JSON list of C-alpha atoms in Angstrom, two decimals:
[
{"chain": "A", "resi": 63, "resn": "UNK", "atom": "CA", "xyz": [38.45, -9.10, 14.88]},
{"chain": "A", "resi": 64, "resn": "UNK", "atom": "CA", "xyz": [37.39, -5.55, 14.67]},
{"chain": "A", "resi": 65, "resn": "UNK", "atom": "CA", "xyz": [37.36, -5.79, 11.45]},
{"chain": "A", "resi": 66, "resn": "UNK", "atom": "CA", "xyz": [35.21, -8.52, 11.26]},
{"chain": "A", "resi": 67, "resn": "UNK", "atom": "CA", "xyz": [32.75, -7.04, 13.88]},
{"chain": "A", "resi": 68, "resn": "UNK", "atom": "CA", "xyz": [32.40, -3.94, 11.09]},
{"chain": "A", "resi": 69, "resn": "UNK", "atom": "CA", "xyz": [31.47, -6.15, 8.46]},
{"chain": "A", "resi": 70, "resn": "UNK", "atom": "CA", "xyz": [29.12, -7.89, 10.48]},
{"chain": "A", "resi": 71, "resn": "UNK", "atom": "CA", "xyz": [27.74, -4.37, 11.32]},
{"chain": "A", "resi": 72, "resn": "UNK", "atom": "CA", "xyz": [27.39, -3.26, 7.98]},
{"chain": "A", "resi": 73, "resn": "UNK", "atom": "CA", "xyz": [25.97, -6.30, 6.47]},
{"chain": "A", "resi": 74, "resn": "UNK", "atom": "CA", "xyz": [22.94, -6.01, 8.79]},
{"chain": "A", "resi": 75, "resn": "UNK", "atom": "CA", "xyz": [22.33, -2.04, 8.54]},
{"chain": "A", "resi": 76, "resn": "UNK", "atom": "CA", "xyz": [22.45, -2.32, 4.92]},
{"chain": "A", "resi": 77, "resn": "UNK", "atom": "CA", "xyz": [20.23, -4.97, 5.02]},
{"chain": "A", "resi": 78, "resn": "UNK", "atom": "CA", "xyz": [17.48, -3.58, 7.56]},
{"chain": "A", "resi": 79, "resn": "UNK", "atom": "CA", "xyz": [17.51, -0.80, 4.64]},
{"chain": "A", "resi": 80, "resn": "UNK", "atom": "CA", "xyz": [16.69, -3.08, 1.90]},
{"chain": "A", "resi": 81, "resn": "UNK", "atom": "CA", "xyz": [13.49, -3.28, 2.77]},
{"chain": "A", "resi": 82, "resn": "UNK", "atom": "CA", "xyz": [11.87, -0.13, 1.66]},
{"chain": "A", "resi": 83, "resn": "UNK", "atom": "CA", "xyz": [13.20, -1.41, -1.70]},
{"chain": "A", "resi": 84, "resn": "UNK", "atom": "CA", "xyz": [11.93, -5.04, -1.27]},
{"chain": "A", "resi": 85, "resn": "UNK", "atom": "CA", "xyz": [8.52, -6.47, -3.53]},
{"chain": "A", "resi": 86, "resn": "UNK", "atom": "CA", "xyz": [6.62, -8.77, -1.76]},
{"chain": "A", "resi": 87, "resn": "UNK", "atom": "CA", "xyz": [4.18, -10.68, -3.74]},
{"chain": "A", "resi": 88, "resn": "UNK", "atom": "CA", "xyz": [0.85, -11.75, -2.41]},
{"chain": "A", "resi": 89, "resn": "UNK", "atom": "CA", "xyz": [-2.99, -11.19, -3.29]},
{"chain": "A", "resi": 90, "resn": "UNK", "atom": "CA", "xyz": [-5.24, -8.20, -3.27]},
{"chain": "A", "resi": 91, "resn": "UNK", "atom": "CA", "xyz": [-8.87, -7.29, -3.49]},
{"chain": "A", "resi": 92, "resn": "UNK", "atom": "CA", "xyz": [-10.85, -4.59, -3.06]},
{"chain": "A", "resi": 93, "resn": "UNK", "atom": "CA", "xyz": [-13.91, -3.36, -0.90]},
{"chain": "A", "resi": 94, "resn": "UNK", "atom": "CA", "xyz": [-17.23, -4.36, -2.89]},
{"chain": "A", "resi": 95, "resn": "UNK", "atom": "CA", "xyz": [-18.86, -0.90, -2.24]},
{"chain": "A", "resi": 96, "resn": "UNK", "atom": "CA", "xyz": [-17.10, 2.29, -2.47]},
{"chain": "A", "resi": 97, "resn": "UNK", "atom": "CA", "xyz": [-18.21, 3.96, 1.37]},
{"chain": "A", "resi": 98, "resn": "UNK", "atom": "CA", "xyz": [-20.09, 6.81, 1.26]},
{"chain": "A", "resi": 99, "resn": "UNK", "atom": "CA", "xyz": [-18.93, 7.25, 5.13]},
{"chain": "A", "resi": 100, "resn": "UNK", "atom": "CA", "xyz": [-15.53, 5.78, 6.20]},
{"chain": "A", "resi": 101, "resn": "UNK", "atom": "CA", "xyz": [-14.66, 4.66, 9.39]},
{"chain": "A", "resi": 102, "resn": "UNK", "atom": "CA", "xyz": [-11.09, 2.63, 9.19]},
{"chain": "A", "resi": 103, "resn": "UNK", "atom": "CA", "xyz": [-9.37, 1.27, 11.87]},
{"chain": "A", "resi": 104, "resn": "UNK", "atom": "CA", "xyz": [-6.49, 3.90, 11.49]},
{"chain": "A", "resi": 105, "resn": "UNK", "atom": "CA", "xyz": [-9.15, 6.34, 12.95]},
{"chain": "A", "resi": 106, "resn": "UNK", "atom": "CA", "xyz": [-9.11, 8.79, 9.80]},
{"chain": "A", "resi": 107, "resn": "UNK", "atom": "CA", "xyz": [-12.62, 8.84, 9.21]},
{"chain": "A", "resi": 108, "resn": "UNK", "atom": "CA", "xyz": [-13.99, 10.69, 6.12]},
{"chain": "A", "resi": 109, "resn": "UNK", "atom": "CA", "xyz": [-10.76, 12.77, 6.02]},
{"chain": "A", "resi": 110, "resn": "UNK", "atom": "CA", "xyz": [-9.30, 9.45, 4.96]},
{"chain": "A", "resi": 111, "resn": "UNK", "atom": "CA", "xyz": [-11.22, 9.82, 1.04]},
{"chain": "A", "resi": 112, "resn": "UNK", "atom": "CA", "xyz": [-10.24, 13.55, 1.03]},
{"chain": "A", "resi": 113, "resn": "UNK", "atom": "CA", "xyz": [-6.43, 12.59, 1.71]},
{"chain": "A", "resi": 114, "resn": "UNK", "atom": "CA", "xyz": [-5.70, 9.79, -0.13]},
{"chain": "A", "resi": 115, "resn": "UNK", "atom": "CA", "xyz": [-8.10, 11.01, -2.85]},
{"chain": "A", "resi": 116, "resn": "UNK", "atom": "CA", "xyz": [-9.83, 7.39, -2.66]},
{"chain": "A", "resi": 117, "resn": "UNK", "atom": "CA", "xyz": [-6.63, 5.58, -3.16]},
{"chain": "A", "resi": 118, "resn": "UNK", "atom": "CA", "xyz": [-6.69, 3.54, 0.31]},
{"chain": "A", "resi": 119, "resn": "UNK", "atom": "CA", "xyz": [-6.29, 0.16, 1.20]},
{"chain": "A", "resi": 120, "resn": "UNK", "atom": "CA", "xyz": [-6.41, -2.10, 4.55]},
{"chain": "A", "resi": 121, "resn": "UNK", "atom": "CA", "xyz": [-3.51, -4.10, 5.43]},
{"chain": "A", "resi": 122, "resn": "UNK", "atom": "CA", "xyz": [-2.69, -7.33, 7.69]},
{"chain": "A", "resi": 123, "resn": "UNK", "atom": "CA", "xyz": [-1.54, -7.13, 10.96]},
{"chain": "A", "resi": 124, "resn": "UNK", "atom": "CA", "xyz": [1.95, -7.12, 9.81]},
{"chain": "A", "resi": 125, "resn": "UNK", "atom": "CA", "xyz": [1.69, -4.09, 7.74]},
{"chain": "A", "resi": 126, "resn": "UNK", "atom": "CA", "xyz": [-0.90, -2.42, 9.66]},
{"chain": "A", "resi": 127, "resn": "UNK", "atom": "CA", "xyz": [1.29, -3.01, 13.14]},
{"chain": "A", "resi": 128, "resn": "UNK", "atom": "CA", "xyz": [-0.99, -1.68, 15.74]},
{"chain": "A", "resi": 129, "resn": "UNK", "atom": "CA", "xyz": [-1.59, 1.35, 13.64]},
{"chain": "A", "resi": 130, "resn": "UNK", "atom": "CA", "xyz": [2.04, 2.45, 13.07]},
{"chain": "A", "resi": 131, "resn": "UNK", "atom": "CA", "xyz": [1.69, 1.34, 9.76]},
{"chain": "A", "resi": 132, "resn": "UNK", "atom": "CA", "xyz": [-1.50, 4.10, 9.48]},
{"chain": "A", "resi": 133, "resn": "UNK", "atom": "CA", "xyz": [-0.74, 6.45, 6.73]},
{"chain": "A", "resi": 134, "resn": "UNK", "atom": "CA", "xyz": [1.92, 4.43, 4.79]},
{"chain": "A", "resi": 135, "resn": "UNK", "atom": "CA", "xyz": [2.18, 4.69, 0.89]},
{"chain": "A", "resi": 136, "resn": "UNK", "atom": "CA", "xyz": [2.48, 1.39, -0.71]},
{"chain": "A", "resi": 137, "resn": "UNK", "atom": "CA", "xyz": [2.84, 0.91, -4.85]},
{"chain": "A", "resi": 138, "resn": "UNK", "atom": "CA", "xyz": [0.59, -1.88, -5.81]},
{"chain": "A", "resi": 139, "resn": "UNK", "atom": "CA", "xyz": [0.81, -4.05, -9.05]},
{"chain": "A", "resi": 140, "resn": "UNK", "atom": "CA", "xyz": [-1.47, -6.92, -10.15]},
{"chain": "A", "resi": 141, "resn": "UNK", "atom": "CA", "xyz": [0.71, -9.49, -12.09]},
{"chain": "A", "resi": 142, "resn": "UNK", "atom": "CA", "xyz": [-2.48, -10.59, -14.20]},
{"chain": "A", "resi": 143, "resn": "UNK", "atom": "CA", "xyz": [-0.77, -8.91, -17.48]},
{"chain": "A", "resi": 144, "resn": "UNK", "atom": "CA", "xyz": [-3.70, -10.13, -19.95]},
{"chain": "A", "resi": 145, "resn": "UNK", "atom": "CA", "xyz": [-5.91, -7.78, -17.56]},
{"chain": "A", "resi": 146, "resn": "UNK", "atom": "CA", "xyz": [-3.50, -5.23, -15.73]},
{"chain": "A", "resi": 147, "resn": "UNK", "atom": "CA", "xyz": [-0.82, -2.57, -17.09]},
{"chain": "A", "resi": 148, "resn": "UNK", "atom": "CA", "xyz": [2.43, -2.28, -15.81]},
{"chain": "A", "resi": 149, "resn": "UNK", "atom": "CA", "xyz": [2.11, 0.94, -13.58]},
{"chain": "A", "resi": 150, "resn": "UNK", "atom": "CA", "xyz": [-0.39, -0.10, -11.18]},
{"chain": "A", "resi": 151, "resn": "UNK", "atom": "CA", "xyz": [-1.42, 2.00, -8.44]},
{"chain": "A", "resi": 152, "resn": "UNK", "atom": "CA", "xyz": [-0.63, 3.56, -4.95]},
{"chain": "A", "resi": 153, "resn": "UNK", "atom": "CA", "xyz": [-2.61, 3.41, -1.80]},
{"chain": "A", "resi": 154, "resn": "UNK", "atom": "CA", "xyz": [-2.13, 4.78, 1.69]},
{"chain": "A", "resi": 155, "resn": "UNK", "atom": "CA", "xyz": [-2.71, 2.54, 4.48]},
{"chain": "A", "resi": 156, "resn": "UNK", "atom": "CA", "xyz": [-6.10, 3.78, 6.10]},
{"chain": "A", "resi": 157, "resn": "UNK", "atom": "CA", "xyz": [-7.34, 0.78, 7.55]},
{"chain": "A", "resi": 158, "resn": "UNK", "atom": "CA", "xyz": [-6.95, -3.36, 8.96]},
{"chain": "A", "resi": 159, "resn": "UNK", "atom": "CA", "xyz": [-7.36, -6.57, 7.09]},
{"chain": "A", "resi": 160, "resn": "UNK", "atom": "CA", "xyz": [-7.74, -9.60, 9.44]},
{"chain": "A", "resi": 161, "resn": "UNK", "atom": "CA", "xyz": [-8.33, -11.63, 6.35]},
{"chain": "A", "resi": 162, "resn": "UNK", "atom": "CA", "xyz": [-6.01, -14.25, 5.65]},
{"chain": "A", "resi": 163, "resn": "UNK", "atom": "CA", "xyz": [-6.36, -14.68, 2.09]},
{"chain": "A", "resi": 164, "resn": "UNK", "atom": "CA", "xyz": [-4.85, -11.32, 0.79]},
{"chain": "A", "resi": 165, "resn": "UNK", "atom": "CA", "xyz": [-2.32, -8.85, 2.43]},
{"chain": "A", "resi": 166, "resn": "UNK", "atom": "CA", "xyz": [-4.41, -6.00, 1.30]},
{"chain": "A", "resi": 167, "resn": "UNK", "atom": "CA", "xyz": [-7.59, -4.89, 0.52]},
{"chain": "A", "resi": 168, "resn": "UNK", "atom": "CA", "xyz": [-7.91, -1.49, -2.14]},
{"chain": "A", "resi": 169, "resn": "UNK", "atom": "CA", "xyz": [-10.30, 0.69, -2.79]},
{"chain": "A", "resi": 170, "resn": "UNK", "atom": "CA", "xyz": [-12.32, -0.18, -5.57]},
{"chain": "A", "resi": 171, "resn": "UNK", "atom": "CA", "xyz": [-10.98, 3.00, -7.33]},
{"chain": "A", "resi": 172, "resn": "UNK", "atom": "CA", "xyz": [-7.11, 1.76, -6.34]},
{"chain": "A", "resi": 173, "resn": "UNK", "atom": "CA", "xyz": [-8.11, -1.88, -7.74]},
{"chain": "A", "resi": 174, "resn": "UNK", "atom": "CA", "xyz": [-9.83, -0.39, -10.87]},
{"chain": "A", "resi": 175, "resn": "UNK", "atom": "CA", "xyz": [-6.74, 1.77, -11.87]},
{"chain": "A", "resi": 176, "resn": "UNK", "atom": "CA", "xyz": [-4.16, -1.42, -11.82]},
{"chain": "A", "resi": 177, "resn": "UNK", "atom": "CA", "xyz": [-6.33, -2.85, -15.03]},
{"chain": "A", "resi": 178, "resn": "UNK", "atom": "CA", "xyz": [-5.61, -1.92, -18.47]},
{"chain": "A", "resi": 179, "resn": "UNK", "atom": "CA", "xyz": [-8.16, 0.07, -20.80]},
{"chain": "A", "resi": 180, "resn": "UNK", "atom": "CA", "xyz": [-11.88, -1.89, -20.71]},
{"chain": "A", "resi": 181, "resn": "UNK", "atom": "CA", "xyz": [-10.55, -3.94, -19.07]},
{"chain": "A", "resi": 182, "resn": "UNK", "atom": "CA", "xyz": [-11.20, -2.38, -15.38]},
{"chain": "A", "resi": 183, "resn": "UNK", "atom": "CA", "xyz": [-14.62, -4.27, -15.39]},
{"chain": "A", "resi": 184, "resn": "UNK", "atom": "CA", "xyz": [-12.87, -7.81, -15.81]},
{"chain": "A", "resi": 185, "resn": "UNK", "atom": "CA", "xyz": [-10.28, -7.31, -13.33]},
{"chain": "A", "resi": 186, "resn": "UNK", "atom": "CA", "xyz": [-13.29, -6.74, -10.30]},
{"chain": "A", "resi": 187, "resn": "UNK", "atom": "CA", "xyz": [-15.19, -9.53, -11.32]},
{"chain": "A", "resi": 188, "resn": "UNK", "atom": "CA", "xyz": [-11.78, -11.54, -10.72]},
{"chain": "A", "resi": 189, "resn": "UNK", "atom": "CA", "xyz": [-12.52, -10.09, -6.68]},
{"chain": "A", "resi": 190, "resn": "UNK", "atom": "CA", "xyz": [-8.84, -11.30, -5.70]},
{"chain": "A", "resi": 191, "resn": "UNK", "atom": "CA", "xyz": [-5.55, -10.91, -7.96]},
{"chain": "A", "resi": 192, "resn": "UNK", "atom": "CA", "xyz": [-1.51, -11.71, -7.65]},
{"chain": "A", "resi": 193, "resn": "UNK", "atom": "CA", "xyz": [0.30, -8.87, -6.99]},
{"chain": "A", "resi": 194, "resn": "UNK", "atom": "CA", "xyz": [3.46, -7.10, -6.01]},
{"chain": "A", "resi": 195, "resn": "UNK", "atom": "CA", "xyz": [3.91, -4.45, -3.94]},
{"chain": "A", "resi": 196, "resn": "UNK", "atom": "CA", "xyz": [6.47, -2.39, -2.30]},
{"chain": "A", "resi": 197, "resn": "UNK", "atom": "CA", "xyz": [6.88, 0.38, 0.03]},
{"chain": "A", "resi": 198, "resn": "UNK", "atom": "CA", "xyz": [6.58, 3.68, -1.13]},
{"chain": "A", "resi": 199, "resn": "UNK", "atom": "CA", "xyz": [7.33, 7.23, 0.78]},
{"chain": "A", "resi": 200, "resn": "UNK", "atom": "CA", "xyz": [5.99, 6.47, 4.63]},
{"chain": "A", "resi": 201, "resn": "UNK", "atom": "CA", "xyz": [5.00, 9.84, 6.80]},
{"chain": "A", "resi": 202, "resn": "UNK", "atom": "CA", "xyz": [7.24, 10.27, 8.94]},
{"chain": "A", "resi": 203, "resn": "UNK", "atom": "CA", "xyz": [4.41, 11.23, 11.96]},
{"chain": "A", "resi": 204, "resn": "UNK", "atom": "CA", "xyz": [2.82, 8.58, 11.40]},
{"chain": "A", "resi": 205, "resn": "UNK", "atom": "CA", "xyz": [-0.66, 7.92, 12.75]},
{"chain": "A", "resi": 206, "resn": "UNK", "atom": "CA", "xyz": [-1.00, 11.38, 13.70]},
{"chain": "A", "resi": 207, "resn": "UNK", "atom": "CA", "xyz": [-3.59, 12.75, 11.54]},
{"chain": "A", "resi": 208, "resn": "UNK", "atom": "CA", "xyz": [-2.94, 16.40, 11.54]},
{"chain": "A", "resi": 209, "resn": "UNK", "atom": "CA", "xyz": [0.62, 16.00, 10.31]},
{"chain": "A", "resi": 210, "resn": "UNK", "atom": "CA", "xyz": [-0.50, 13.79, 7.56]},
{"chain": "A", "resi": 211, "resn": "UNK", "atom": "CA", "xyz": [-3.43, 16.72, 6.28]},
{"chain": "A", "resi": 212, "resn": "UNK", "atom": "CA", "xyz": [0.26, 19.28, 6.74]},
{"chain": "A", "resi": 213, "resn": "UNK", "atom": "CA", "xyz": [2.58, 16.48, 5.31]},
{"chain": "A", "resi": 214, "resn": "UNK", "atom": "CA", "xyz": [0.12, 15.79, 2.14]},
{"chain": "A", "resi": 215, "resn": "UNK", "atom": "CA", "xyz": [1.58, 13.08, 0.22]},
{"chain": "A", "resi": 216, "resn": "UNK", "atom": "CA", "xyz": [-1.26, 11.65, -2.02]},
{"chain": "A", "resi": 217, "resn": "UNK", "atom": "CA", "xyz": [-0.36, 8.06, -3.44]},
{"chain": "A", "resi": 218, "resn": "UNK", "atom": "CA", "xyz": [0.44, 9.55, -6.71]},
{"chain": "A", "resi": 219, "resn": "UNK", "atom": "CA", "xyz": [3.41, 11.01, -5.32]},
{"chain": "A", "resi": 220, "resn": "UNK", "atom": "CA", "xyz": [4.56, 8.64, -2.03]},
{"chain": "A", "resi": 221, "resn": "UNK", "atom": "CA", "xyz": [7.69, 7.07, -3.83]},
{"chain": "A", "resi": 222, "resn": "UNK", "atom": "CA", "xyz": [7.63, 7.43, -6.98]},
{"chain": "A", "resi": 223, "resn": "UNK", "atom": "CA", "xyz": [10.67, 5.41, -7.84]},
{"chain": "A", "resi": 224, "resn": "UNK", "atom": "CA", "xyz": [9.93, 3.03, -10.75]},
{"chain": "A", "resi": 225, "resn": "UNK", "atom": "CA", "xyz": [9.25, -0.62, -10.56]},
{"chain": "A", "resi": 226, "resn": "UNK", "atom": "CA", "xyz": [12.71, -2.44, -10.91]}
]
């Protein structure tokens, strides 16, 4: 029985640690105008475009989780292949999405950089895309925005593992 009980034990840690590795697909769009002021529900204000060097997104609820989620790195790739390459882009989580259409909402310059060559024009027009997305490196502080300016981990580098 003990055994058992240590299987059982294992099976759900390894599990609960899956899902930093786990792609969810959904839908994303982006923010029509790029703010010249930035208020965010995370509370990061202008710092926010300094930080995540315009790379940001909002989230829904279940991401965004009452602002714990503030300041998370998430990998972002449109599935749209005739339009988007294969890299995609990474965006920290700076803000809430209440909308029910698409789990996030990018920058326009973190929606931009998921389309291929001349093709970045095309891909807005679309407004909302398939996509995957994952997880990337999360601060461990979390919403606390003085240990995120001393942390500094712009999207390029929050998890940098490769898409699987």
């Amino acid at each position: 029985m003990t055994w058992f009980l240590g299987f059982v034990f294992l099976y759900f840690i390894s599990s609960a640690n899956a899902c930093d590795r786990c792609v969810y697909q959904s839908k994303a769009s982006h923010l029509y105008d790029s703010p010249t002021t930035y208020g965010g529900a995370c509370g990061y204000g202008n710092v926010a475009l300094q930080f995540s060097n315009g790379f940001f997104a909002a989230a829904v609820p279940s991401l965004y989780r009452q602002g714990v989620g503030c300041g998370a790195c998430y990998q972002v790739r449109c599935k749209n292949r005739r339009l988007c390459n294969t890299i995609g882009t990474k965006v920290v989580l700076t803000d809430q999405n209440n909308d029910n259409v698409t789990d996030l909402v990018l920058s326009k310059r973190a929606f931009f950089t998921m389309a291929l060559n001349g093709k970045g024009a095309d891909l807005l027009n679309l407004g909302v895309v398939d996509v995957e997305y994952k997880s990337g490196a999360i601060y461990d502080t979390g919403v606390q925005i003085n240990d995120i300016a001393k942390e500094s981990c712009p999207p390029w580098q929050c998890g940098d593992k490769p898409w699987k």
